[in-house]
Structures are given as C-alpha cells and as structure tokens.
Coordinates of C-alpha atoms in Angstrom, one line a residue:
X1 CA -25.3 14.3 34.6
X2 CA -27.7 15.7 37.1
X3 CA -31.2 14.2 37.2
X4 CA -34.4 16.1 37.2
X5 CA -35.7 16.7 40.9
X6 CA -38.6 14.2 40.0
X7 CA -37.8 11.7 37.5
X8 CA -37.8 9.0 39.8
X9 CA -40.8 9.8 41.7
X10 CA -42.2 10.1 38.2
X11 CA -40.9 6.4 36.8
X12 CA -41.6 5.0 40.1
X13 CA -45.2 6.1 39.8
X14 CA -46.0 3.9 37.1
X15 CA -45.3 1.2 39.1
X16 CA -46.8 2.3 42.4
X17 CA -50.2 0.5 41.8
X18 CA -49.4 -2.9 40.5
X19 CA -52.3 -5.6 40.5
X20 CA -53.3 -7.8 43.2
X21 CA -51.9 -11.8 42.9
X22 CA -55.0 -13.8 43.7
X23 CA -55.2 -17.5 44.1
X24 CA -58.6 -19.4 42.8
X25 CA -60.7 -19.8 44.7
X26 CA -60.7 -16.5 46.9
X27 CA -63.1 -13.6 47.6
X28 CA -62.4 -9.8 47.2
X29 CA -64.7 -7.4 49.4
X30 CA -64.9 -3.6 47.8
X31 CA -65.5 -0.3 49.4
X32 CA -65.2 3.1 47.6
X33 CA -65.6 6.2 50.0
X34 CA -66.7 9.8 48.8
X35 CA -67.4 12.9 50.2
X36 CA -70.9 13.9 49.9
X37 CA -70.0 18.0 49.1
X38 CA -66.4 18.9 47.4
X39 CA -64.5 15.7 46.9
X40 CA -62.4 16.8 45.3
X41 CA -60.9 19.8 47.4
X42 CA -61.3 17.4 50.8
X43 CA -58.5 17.2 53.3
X44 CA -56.6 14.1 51.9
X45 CA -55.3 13.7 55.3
X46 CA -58.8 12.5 56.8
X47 CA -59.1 9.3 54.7
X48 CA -55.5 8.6 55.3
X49 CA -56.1 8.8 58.9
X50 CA -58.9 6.6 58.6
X51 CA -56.9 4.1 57.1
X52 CA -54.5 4.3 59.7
X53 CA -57.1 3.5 62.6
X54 CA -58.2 0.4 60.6
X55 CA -54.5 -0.4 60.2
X56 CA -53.9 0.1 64.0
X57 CA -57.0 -2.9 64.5
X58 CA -55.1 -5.1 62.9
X59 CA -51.5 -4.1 64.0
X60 CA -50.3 -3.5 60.8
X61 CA -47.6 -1.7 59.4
X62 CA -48.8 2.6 58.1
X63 CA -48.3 4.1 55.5
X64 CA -45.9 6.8 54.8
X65 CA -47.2 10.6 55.2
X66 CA -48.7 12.0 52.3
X67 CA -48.9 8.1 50.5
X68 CA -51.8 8.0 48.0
X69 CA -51.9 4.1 48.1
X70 CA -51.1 1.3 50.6
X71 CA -51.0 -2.1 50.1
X72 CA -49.6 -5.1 52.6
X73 CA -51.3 -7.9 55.3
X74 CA -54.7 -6.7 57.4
X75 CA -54.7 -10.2 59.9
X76 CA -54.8 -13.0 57.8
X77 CA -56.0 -11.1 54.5
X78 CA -54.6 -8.6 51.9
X79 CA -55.6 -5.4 51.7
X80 CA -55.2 -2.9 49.0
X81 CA -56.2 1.0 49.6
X82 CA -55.7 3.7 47.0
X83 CA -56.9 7.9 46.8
X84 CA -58.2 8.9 44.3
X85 CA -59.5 13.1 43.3
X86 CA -63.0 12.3 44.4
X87 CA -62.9 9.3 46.5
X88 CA -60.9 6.3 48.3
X89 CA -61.0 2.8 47.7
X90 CA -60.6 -0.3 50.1
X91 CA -60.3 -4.0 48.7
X92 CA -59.9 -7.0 51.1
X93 CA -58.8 -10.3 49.1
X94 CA -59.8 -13.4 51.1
X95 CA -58.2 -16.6 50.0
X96 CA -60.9 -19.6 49.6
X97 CA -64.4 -19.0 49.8
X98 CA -67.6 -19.6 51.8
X99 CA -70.2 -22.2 51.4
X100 CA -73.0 -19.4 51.0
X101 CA -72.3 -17.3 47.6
X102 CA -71.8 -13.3 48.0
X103 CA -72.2 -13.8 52.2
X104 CA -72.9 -10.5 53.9
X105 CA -71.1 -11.8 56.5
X106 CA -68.4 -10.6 54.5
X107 CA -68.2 -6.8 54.8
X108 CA -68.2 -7.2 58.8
X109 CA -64.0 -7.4 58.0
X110 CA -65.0 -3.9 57.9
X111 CA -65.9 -3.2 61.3
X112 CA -69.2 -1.3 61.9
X113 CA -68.1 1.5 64.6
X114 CA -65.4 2.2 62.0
X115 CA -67.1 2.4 58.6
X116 CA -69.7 5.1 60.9
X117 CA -66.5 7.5 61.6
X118 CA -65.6 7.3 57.6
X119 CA -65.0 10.6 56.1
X120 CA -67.2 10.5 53.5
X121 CA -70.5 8.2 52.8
X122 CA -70.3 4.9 50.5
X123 CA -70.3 5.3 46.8
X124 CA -70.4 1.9 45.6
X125 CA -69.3 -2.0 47.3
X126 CA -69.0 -5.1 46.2
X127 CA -68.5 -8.5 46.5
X128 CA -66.6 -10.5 44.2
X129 CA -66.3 -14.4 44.2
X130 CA -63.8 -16.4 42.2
X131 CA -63.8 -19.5 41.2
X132 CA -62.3 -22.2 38.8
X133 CA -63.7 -23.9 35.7
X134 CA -65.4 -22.7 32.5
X135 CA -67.7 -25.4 32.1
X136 CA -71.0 -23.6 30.6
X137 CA -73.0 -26.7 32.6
X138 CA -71.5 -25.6 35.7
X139 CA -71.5 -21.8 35.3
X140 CA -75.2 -21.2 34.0
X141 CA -76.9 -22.2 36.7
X142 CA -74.9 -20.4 39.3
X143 CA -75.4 -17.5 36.8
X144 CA -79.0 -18.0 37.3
X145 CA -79.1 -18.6 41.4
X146 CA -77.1 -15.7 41.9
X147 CA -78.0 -13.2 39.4
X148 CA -81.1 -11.2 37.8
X149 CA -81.3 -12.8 34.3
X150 CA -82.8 -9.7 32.9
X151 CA -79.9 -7.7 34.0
X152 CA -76.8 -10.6 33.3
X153 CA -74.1 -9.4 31.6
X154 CA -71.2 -12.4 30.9
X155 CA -68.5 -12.8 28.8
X156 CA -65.5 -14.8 28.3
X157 CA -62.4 -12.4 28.2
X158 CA -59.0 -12.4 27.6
X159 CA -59.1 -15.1 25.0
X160 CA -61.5 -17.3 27.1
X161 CA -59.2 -18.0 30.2
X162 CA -62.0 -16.2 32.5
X163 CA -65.7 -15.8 32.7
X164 CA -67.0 -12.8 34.5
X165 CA -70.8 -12.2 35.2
X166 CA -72.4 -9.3 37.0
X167 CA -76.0 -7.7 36.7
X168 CA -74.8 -4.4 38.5
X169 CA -78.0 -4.3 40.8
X170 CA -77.6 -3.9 44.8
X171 CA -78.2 -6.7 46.4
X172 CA -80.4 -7.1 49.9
X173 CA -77.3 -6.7 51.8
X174 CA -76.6 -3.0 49.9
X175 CA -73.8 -4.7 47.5
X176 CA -73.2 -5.3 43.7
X177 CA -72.2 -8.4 43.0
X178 CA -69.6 -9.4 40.5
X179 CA -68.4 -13.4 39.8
X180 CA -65.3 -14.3 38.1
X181 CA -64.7 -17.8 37.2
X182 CA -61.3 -19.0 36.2
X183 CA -59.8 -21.5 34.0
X184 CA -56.8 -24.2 34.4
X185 CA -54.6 -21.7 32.1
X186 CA -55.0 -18.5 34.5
X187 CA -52.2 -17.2 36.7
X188 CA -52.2 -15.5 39.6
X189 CA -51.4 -11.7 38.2
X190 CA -54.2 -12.7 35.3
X191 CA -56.7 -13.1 38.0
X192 CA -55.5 -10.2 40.2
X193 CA -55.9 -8.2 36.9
X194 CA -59.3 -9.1 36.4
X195 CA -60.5 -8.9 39.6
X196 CA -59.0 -5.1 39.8
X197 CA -60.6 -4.1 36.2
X198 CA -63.9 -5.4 37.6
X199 CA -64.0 -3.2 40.6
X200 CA -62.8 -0.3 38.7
X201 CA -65.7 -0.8 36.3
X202 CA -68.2 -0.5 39.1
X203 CA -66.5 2.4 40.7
X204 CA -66.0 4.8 37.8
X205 CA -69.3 3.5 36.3
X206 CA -71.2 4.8 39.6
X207 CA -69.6 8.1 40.1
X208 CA -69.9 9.0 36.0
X209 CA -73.6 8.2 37.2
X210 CA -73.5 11.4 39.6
X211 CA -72.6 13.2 36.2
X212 CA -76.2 12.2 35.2
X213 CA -78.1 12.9 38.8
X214 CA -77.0 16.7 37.6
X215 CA -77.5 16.6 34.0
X216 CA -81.5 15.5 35.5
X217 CA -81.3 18.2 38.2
X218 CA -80.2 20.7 35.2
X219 CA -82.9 20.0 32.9
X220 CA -86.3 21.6 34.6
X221 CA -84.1 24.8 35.5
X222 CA -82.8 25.2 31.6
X223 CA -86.1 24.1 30.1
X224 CA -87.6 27.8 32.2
X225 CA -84.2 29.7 31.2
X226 CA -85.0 28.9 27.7
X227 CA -88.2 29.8 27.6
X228 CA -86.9 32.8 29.1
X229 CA -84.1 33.9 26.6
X230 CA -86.2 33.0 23.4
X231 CA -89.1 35.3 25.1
X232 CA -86.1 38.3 25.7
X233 CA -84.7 37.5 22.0
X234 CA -88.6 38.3 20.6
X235 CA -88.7 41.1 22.2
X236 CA -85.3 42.0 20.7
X237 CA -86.9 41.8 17.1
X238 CA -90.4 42.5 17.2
X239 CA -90.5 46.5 17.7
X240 CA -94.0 46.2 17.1
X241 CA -95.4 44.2 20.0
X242 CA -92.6 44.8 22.7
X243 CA -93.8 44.4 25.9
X244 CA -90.8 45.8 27.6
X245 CA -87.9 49.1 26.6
X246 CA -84.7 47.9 25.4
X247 CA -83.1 48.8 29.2
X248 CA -85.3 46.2 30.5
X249 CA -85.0 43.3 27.7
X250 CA -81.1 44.2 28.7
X251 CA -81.5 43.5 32.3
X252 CA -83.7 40.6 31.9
X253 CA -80.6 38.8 29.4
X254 CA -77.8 40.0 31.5
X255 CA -79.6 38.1 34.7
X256 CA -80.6 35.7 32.4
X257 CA -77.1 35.3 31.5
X258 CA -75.5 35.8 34.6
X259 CA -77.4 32.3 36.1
X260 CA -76.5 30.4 33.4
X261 CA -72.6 31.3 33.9
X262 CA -73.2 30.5 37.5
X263 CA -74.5 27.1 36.4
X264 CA -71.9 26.2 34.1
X265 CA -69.8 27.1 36.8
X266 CA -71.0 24.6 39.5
X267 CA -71.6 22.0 36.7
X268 CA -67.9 22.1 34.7
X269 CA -66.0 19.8 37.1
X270 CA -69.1 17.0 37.6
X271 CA -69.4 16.8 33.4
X272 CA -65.8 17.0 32.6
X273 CA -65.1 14.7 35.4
X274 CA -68.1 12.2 34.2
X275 CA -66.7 12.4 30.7
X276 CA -63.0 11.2 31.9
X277 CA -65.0 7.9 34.4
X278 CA -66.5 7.5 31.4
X279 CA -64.2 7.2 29.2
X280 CA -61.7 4.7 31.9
X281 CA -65.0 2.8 32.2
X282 CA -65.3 2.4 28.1
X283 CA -61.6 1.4 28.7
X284 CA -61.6 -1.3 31.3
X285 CA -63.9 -3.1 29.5
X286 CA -62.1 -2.9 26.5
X287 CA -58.4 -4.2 27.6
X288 CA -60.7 -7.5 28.8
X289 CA -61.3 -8.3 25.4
X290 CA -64.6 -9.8 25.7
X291 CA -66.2 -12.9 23.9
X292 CA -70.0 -13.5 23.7
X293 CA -71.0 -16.4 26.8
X294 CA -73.7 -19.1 25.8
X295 CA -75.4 -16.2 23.6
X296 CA -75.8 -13.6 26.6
X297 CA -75.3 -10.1 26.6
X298 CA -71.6 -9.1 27.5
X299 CA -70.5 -6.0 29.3
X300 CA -70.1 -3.9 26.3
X301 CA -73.3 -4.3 25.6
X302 CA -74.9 -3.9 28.8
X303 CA -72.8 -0.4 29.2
X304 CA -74.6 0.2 25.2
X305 CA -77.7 -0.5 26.5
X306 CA -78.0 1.2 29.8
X307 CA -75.2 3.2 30.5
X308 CA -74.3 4.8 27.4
X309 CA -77.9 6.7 27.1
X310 CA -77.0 7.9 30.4
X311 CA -73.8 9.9 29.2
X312 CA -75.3 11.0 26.1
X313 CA -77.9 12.9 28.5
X314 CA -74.7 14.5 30.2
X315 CA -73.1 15.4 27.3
X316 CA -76.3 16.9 25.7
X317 CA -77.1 18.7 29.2
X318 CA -73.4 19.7 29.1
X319 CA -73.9 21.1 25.1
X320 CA -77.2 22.6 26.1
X321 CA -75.9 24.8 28.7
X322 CA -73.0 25.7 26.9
X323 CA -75.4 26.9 23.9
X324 CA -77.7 28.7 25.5
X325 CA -74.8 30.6 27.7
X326 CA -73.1 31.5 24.2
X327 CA -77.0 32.8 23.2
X328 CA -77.3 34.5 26.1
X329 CA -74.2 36.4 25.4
X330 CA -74.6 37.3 21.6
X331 CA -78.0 38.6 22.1
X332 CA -76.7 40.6 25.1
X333 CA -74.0 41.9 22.6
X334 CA -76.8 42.6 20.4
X335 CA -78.9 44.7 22.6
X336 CA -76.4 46.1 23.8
X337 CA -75.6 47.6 19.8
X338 CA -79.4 48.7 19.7
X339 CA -79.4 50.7 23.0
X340 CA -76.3 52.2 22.0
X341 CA -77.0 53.0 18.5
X342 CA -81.1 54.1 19.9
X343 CA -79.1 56.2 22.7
X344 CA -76.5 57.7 19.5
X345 CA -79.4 59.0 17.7
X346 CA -81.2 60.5 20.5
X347 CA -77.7 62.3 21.5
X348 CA -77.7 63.8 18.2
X349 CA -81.2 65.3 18.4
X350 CA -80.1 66.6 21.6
X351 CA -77.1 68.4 20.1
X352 CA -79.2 69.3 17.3
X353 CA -81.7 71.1 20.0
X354 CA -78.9 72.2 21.7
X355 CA -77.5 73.9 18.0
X356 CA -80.8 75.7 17.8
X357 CA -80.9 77.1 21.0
X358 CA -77.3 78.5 20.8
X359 CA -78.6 80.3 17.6
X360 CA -81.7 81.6 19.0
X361 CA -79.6 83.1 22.1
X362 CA -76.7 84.5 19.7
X363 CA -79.7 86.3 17.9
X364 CA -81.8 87.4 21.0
X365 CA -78.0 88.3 22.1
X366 CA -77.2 90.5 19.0
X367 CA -80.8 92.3 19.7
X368 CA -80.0 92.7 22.9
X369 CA -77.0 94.6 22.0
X370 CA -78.3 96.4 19.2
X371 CA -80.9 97.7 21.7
X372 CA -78.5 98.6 24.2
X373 CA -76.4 100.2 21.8
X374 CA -79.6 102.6 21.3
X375 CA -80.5 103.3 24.9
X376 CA -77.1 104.0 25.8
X377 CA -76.6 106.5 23.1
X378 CA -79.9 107.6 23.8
X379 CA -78.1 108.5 27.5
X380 CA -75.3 109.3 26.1
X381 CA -76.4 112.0 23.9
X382 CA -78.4 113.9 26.7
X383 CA -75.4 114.0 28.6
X384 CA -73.1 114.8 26.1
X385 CA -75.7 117.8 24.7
X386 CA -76.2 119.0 28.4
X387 CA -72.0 118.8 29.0
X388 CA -71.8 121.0 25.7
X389 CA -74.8 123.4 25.8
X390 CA -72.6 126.1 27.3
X391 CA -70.4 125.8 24.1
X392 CA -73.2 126.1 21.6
X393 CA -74.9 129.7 23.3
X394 CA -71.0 131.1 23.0
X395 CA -70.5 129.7 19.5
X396 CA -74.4 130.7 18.9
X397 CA -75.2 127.3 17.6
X398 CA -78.6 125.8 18.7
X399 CA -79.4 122.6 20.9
X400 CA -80.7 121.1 17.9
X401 CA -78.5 121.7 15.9
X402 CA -75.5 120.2 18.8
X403 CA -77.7 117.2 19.0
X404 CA -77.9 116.5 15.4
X405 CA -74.0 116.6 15.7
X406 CA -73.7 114.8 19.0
X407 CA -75.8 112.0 18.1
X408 CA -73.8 110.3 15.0
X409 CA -70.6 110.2 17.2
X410 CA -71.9 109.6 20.1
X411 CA -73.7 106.1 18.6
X412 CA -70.4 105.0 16.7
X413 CA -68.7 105.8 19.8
X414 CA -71.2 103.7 21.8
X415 CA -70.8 101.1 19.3
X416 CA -67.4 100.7 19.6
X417 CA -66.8 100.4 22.7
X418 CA -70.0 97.6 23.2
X419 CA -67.7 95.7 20.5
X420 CA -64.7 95.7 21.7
X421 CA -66.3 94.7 25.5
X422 CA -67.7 91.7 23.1
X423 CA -64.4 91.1 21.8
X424 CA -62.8 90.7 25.0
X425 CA -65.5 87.9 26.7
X426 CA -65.3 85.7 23.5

C-alpha cells in the first residue's frame, strides 16, 4: 500500500524534540532570540546560519538545511537549539556546578562578538541550577540568599520528587533565575523534563508579555476613537442639535472606521499569538503538578497573581477593539440608510418639480400652437383671398363675402396640417 508523501516526516515530528537527560548536579544556561520587527515572516535561514558559526567555534557537527532544531556536543557541554514562529532558542546544559550560585560567568559560553552579530535582540535568558535534596532546612535558606522573597514562587512538583523556585525578576547580570532541586527518586529524563518546562515557562511567559506592551500602546489611541464614534453616533440621532450634515457624520465614521480596521489589522497576530503563549504557559505549569512548599506561593499562583491580570487586559483590549470596529460599521450602515432614504425624498421632490414643469411647457406649448394656428390662418387667408380675388369679380361675388368663405377652411386646413406635424415629432 502506498504511503502518504508525509506520514513519516509527520510521525517522526513528534519525536523530533525529545527532552534533555540531565545529571544532578548541573547547570543549564538559556537564550531565546527574536526579531525586533516581523518575527514571524523573518528569513529562517539567518538564525540557522547563526547557529552554524557558533557550531563552527566549537567544531561541531551542522545541522541539516532547512532543520528547525539541533541538538548534539558544543566542547565539553550539550547544547540544544530549536526555531520557533517568532523566535529561536539556545540551551547549554553544564554538568556539575560552580561554587558561586547563578555565576555570570556563565553566559560567556556564549561568546560576546557572536551574540553582537545575532539576528534578532534577546527576549528573555536564564540561568538555571540544579541540585539534589528536598530537605526544607537546606532549601529555604538558599531560597532566601538567592531570591526576592516577595516575588518567590516554589513548589514541589511531580508528586514531590523536585522543588523548583524562581521569582522571575532579572538579575544584575540581565538574567532570570530559576533553581531546581532534585530528590534521590528523580531520573535523568525527569530532570531533563523539568528543566525544559521551566525554560519554556519563562520564554512563552515573556513574549505573551509583548501581547500586553500593545494592549497598553492601544489603550490611549481607542480611549480618543471612542470618544470620537459616540460623538459621530449623537450626531446620528439628535437632528435637533447636529453640528455637522449627514455627508460629514459619514465621512468622519467611515475614517473613523477605516483606522480601527487598520488597527485590528496590525494587532490580530500579537493578541492571537499572546493568547496561544498563554495558554502553553497555563499548560506547562500544569503537567508539573505542583504542591504547596513550606506554605509559599507556587507558580500557579504567582502566574494568578501577576500574570493573569496581564492577559485579561489583552483580551479586553482585543474585545474592545473588536467592539467598537463592529460599532463603527453598523452606524456607518446606518447613516448610510439616512443619506439614502434623505437623498430618496429629495429625488422625488425633484421629479415632482420636474412633473410640473413638463405640464406647464405642454400648456404654454398647446398656446403656442393655438396661437400659431391663428397667425398662420391669419396669412393664410390674405393670400388665399388675394390668389382668388380674380374669381370673385368674374363670379361677381365680393371680397367679403370670399373671405368669409376662405377663412373657415383655410383655419381647419391650417389646423390640420399643425396636427399632423405634431403627430409626427411625438
């Protein structure tokens, strides 16, 4: 039986990302790489060609052309790259760990000359250490050296064989710092698994933030456009105080109108795509199957707290524009009735002028021919009396009496023939 064309690069798809295999302790260093204008509709080939230079350092293996996701050896370290719509990611998983906690030193495995050529400017890094044990004695006070305790979130997750702690701030370095720490009963893939949800967290978290930069770059611009389209809508239905003709209240929704399409526009992809980051991000944190820490606030409810009031202004931003585009376009629909139905009635007094007119001209025509009827019988007569004067001295019949015989039949013949020229023009 023949296969389908892609069925295997399809099956083989779901398996093309698999999770890292970490031993404890190590260190995982994060990068994630976006365009500043058009992510989404970059050249691909750029960050792929990025990677390659950093893989060329290292004298590692590329690659193949077109591959959305690399993994293998960089020197003594693993490294994991994926591309993604809007960005790239790099993670660098360092076996053991250093003395100092979240070392800046660090990121230099990310050499300086090469981040500068990077397609794109940093969206989010990070540093994550892991490390074993679960004792509470041990973990709260590195909690509390390394972390903002009014920012903490920690949890035990999948059913208490890890802790993880973060308080999503950037530290002085320009990092977030995440902390995983291990217990006896946790694998390799386990931890690998954790460490990946964790950096996917962060990622998706910041760029469903960009989602809200917009929704906050939207609002002063709508607030006006509002005003604007209830002040048009007034003057829709208060005949009695319009300031402006219905033409004018027209133009002033249809431009009104024709911005907010043009925002909608430019804003669809960031709010649809901050709805999806958002909802992987809601996700992740699920699947971890969290478990309150020594009483403190876990992840879910740190996202509750300050992350989730952030969405709801997107969606609301995202509703609001929809709404007042969908105004916008009734009350153009509207106005558009009123003009036509104002413009109906004044067609019909125009007809009705026009009616009048015709009439008057049909009667001033009818005079006219009545009258002409008379002046050319008038002419007609005279010559008529003058062509048969001869006739009426032989016959010994007078003029008057050849006029009063003329005239009769010279009129009906007169009228005759100015009705039958009628006849012929209609």
């Amino acid at each position: 039986m023949k296969d389908h064309s892609l069925r295997y690069q399809l099956a083989n798809e779901l398996h093309a990302r698999p999770f890292p295999m970490l031993d404890v302790p190590c260190e995982a260093i994060f990068l994630a790489i976006k365009r500043s204008e058009n992510a989404a509709g970059r050249d691909r080939s750029e960050d792929l060609n990025h990677l390659k230079t950093l893989l060329d350092r290292f004298g590692a293996s590329h690659p193949k052309e077109g591959a959305t996701h690399w993994s293998g050896a960089l020197g003594k370290h693993q490294m994991k790259w994926e591309q993604h719509t809007e960005f790239v990611t790099y993670t660098i998983f360092v076996e053991g760990h250093s003395d100092k906690a979240f070392d800046p030193a660090l990121f230099d495995l990310f050499p300086k000359d090469w981040l500068d050529q990077a397609p794109g400017v940093r969206m989010t890094s990070a540093l994550v250490r892991v490390e074993r044990g679960l004792d509470a004695k041990k973990v709260k006070p590195l909690l509390a050296d390394w972390f903002v305790p009014e920012s903490l979130a920690v949890s035990q997750v999948l059913s208490g064989d890890a802790i993880i702690a973060s308080d999503f701030r950037i530290d002085m370095a320009g990092h977030m710092r995440l902390a995983v720490f291990a217990g006896d009963t946790a694998g390799q893939r386990r931890i690998g698994r954790i460490v990946q949800r964790l950096c996917e967290i962060e990622t998706y978290k910041s760029m469903s933030m960009l989602g809200f930069a917009r929704a906050r770059a939207l609002g002063t611009r709508l607030s006006s456009l509002d005003k604007t389209l209830s002040r048009l809508m007034a003057d829709m239905t208060d005949t009695t105080t319009r300031a402006t003709t219905p033409d004018q209240t027209l133009s002033g929704l249809l431009e009104t109108s024709a911005e907010l399409e043009n925002l909608a526009a430019q804003s669809s992809f960031r709010f649809a795509a901050t709805n999806a980051y958002e909802a992987i991000v809601n996700q992740r944190i699920e699947v971890l199957r969290e478990e309150r820490f020594e009483g403190g606030q876990t992840f879910a409810e740190f996202m509750m707290r300050r992350f989730d009031p952030a969405m709801r202004t997107v969606k609301s931003s995202e509703r609001q524009l929809e709404t007042m585009a969908q105004r916008a376009m009734r009350a153009g629909d509207l106005l558009r009735t009123q003009v036509d139905v104002e413009r109906s009635a004044q067609n019909q007094e125009l007809l009705a002028s026009m009616d009048r007119r015709a009439d008057l001209q049909l009667r001033l025509q009818k005079t006219v021919e009545g009258l002409s009827v008379v002046a050319i019988s008038y002419y007609a007569v005279n010559l008529v009396i003058n062509m048969i004067g001869p006739l009426g001295v032989f016959a010994d019949v007078s003029k008057v009496t050849l006029t009063a015989i003329a005239t009769p039949v010279v009129i009906l013949a007169v009228w005759w023939m100015v009705r039958r020229i009628r006849k012929a023009m209609d």
